[in-house]
PDB file of C-alpha atoms in Angstrom:
ATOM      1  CA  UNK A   1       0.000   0.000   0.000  1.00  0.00           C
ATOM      2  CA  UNK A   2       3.134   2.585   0.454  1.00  0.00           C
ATOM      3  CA  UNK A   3       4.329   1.849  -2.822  1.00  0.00           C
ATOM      4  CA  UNK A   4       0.708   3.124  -4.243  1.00  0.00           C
ATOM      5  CA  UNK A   5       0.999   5.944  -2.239  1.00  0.00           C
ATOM      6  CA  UNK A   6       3.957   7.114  -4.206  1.00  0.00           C
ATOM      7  CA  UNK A   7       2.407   6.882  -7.581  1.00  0.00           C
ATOM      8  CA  UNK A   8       0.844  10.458  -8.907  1.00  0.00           C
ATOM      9  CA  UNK A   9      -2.590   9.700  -9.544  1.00  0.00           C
ATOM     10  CA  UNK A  10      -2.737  12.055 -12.375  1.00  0.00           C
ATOM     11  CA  UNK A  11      -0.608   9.531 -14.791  1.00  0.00           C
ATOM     12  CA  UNK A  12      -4.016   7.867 -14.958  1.00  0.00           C
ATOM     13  CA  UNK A  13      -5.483  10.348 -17.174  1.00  0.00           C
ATOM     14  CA  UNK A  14      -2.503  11.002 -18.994  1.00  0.00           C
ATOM     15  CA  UNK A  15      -2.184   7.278 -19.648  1.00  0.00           C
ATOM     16  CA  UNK A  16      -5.897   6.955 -20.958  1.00  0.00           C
ATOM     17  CA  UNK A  17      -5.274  10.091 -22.997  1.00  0.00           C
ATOM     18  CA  UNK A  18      -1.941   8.054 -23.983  1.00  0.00           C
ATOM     19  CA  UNK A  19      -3.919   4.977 -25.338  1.00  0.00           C
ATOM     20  CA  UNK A  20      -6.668   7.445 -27.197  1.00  0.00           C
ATOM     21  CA  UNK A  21      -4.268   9.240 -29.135  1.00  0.00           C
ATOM     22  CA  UNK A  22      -1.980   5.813 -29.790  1.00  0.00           C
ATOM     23  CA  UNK A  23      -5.831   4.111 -31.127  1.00  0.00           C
ATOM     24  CA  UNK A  24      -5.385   7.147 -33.768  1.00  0.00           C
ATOM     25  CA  UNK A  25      -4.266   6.783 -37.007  1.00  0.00           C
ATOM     26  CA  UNK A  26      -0.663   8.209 -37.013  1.00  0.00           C
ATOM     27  CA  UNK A  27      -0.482   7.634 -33.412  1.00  0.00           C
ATOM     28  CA  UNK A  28       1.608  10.652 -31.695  1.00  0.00           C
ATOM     29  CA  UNK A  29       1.875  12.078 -34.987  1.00  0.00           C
ATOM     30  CA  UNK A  30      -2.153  12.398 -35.782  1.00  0.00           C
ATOM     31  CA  UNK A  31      -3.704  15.753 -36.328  1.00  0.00           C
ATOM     32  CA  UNK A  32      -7.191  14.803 -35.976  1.00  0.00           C
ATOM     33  CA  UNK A  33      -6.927  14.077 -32.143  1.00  0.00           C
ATOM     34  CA  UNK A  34      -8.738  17.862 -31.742  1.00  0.00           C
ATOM     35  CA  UNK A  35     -11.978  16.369 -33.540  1.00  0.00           C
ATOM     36  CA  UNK A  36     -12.102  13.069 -31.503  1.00  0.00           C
ATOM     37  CA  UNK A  37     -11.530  15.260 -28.416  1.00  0.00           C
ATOM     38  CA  UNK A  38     -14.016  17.643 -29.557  1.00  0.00           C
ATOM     39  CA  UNK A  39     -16.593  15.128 -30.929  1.00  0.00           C
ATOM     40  CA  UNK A  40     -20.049  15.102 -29.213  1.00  0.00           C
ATOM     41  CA  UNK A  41     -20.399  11.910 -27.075  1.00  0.00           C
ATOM     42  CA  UNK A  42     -24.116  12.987 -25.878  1.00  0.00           C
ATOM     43  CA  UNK A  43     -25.991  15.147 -24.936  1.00  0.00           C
ATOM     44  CA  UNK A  44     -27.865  16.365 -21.445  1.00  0.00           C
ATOM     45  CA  UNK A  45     -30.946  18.302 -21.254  1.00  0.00           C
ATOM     46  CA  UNK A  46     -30.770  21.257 -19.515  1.00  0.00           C
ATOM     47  CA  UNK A  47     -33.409  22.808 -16.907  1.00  0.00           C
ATOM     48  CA  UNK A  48     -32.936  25.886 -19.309  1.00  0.00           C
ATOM     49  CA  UNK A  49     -34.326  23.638 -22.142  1.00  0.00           C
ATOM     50  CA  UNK A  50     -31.142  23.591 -23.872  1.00  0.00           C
ATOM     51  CA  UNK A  51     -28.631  20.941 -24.833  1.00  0.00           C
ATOM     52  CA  UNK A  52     -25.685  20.090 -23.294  1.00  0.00           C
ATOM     53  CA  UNK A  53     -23.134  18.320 -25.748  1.00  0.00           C
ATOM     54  CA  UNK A  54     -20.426  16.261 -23.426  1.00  0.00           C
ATOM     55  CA  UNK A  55     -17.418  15.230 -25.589  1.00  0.00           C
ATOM     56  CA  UNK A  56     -14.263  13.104 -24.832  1.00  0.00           C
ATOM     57  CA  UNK A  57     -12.308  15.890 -23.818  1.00  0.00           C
ATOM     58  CA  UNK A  58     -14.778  17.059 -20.990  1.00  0.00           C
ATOM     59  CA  UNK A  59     -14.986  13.753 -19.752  1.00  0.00           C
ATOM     60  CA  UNK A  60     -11.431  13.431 -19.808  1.00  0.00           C
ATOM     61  CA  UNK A  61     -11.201  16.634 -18.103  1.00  0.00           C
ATOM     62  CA  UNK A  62     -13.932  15.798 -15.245  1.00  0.00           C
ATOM     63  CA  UNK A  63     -11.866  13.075 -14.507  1.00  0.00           C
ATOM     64  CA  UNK A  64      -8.785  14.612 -13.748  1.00  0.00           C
ATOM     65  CA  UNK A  65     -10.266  17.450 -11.449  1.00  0.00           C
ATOM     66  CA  UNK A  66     -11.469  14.207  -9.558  1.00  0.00           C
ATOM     67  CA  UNK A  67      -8.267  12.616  -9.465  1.00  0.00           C
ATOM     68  CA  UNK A  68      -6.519  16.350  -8.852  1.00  0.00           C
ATOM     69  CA  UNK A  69      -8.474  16.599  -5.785  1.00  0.00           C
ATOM     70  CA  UNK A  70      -7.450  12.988  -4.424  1.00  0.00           C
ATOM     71  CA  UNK A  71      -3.947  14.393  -5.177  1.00  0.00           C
ATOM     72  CA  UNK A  72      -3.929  17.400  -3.309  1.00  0.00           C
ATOM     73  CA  UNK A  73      -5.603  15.318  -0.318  1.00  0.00           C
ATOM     74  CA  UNK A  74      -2.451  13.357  -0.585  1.00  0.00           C
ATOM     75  CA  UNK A  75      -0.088  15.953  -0.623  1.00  0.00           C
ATOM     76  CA  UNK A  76      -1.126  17.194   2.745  1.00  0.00           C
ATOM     77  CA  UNK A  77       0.171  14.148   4.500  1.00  0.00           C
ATOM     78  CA  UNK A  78       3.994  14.695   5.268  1.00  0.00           C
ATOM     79  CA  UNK A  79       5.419  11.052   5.100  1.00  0.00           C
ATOM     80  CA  UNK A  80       8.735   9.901   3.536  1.00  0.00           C
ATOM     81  CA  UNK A  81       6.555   8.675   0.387  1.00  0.00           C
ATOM     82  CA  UNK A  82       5.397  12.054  -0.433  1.00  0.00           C
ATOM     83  CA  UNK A  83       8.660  13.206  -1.273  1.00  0.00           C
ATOM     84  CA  UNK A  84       8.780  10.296  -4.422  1.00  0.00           C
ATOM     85  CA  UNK A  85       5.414  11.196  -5.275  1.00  0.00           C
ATOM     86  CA  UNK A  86       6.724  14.887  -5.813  1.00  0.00           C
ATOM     87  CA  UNK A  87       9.454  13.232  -7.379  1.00  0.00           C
ATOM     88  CA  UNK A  88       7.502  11.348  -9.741  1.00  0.00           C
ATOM     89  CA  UNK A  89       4.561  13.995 -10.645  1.00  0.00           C
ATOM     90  CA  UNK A  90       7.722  15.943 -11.765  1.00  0.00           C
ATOM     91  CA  UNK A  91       9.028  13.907 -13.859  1.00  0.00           C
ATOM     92  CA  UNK A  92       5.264  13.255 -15.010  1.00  0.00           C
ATOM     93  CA  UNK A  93       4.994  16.904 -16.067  1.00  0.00           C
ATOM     94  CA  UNK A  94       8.025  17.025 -17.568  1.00  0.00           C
ATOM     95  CA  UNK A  95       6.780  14.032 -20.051  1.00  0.00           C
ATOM     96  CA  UNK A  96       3.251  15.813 -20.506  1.00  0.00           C
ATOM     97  CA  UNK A  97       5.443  18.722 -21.281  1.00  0.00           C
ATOM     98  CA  UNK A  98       7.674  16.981 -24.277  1.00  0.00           C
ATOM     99  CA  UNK A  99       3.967  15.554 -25.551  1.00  0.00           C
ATOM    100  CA  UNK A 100       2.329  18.725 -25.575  1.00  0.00           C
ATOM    101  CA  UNK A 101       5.017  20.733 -27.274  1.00  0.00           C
ATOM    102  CA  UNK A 102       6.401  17.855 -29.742  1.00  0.00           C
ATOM    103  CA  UNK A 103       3.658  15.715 -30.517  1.00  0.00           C
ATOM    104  CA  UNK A 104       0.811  16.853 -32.689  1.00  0.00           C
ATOM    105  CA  UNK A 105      -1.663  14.468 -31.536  1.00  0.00           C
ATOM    106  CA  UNK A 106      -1.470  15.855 -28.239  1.00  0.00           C
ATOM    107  CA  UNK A 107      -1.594  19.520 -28.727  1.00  0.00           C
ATOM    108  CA  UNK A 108      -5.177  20.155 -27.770  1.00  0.00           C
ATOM    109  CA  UNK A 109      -6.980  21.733 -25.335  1.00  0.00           C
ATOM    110  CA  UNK A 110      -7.667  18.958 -23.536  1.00  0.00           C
ATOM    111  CA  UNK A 111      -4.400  17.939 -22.998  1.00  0.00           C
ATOM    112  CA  UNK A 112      -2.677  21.236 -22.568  1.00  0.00           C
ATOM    113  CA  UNK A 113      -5.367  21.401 -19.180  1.00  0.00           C
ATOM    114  CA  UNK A 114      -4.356  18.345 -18.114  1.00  0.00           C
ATOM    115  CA  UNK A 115      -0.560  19.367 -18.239  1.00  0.00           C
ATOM    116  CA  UNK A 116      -1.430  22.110 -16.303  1.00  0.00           C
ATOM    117  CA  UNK A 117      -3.611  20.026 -13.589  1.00  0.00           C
ATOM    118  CA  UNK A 118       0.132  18.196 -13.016  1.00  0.00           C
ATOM    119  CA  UNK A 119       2.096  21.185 -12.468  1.00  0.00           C
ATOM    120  CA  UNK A 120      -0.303  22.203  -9.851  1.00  0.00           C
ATOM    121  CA  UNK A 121      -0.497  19.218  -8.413  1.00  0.00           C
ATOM    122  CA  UNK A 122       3.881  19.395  -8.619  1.00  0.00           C
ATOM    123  CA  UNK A 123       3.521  23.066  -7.204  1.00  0.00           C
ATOM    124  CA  UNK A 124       0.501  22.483  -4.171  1.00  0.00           C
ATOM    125  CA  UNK A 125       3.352  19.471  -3.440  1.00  0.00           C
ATOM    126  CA  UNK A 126       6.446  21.153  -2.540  1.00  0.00           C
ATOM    127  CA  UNK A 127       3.914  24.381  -1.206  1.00  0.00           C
ATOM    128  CA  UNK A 128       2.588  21.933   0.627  1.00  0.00           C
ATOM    129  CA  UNK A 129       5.623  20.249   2.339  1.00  0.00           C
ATOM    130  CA  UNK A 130       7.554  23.379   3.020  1.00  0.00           C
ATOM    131  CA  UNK A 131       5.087  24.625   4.885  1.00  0.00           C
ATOM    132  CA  UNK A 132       4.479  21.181   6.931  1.00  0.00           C
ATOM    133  CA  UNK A 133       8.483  21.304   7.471  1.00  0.00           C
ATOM    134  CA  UNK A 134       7.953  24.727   8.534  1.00  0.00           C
ATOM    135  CA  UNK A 135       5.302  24.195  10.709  1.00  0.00           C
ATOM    136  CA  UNK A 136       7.658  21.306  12.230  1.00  0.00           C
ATOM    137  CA  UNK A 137      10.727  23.213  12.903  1.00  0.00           C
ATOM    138  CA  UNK A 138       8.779  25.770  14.505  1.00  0.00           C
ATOM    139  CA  UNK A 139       7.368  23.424  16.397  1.00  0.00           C
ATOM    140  CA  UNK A 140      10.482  21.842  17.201  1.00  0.00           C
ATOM    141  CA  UNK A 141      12.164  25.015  18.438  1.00  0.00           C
ATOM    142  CA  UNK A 142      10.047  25.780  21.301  1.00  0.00           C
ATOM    143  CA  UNK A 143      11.338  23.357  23.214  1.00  0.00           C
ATOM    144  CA  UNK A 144      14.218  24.921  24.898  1.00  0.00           C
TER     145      UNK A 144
END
């Protein structure tokens, strides 16, 4: 269970978002990954009596807030693992980052939010554990 707790939950999205643009033709290389990502799944009906068209990329975006919120819960516990997790959501951002800037099928929208969901999930991290440490050393140096 500690090794799990190490893992940055966010990879899951980028991973399905992974597999979706790899199912394209052209795989990395596809330029038609904005219309799938754009492309109308269904559609809700409003109290306003309008439609609501849901497509891939707001579903894939729901599901990262989701998992961004689990994330920051995480990062507010100040255990040894947290420091790989910050580790590994770094380098995690840093891969989303290559993607995004060198891979056509993955300069949309949807995944340039998604980047951005793991850099503030990298960024609440280390915010997050300096100010624990801080909290601790002040803490600490009452004592005398």
């Amino acid at each position: 269970m500690r090794n799990f707790a190490a893992f940055p939950l966010l990879a899951l999205p980028v991973l399905v978002y992974n597999l979706v643009a790899l199912t394209l033709d052209g795989g990395f290389s596809a330029v038609d990954a904005h219309a799938r990502m754009t492309e109308g799944l269904f559609t809700i009906r409003m109290a306003s009596n309008v439609d609501w068209p849901v497509t891939l990329g707001d579903l894939f975006l729901a599901a990262a807030l989701v998992v961004l919120f689990i994330e920051l819960l995480k990062s507010t516990t100040s255990r040894g693992v947290a420091i790989v997790n910050h580790a590994l959501s770094m380098i995690l951002f840093i891969i989303c980052l290559i993607q995004f800037l060198l891979a056509p099928a993955f300069a949309t929208s949807t995944f340039f939010l998604i980047t951005l969901m793991v850099l503030l999930d990298v960024l609440a991290g280390f915010i997050v554990t300096i100010v624990a440490a801080r909290r601790d050393i002040d803490f600490g140096g009452n004592d005398g």
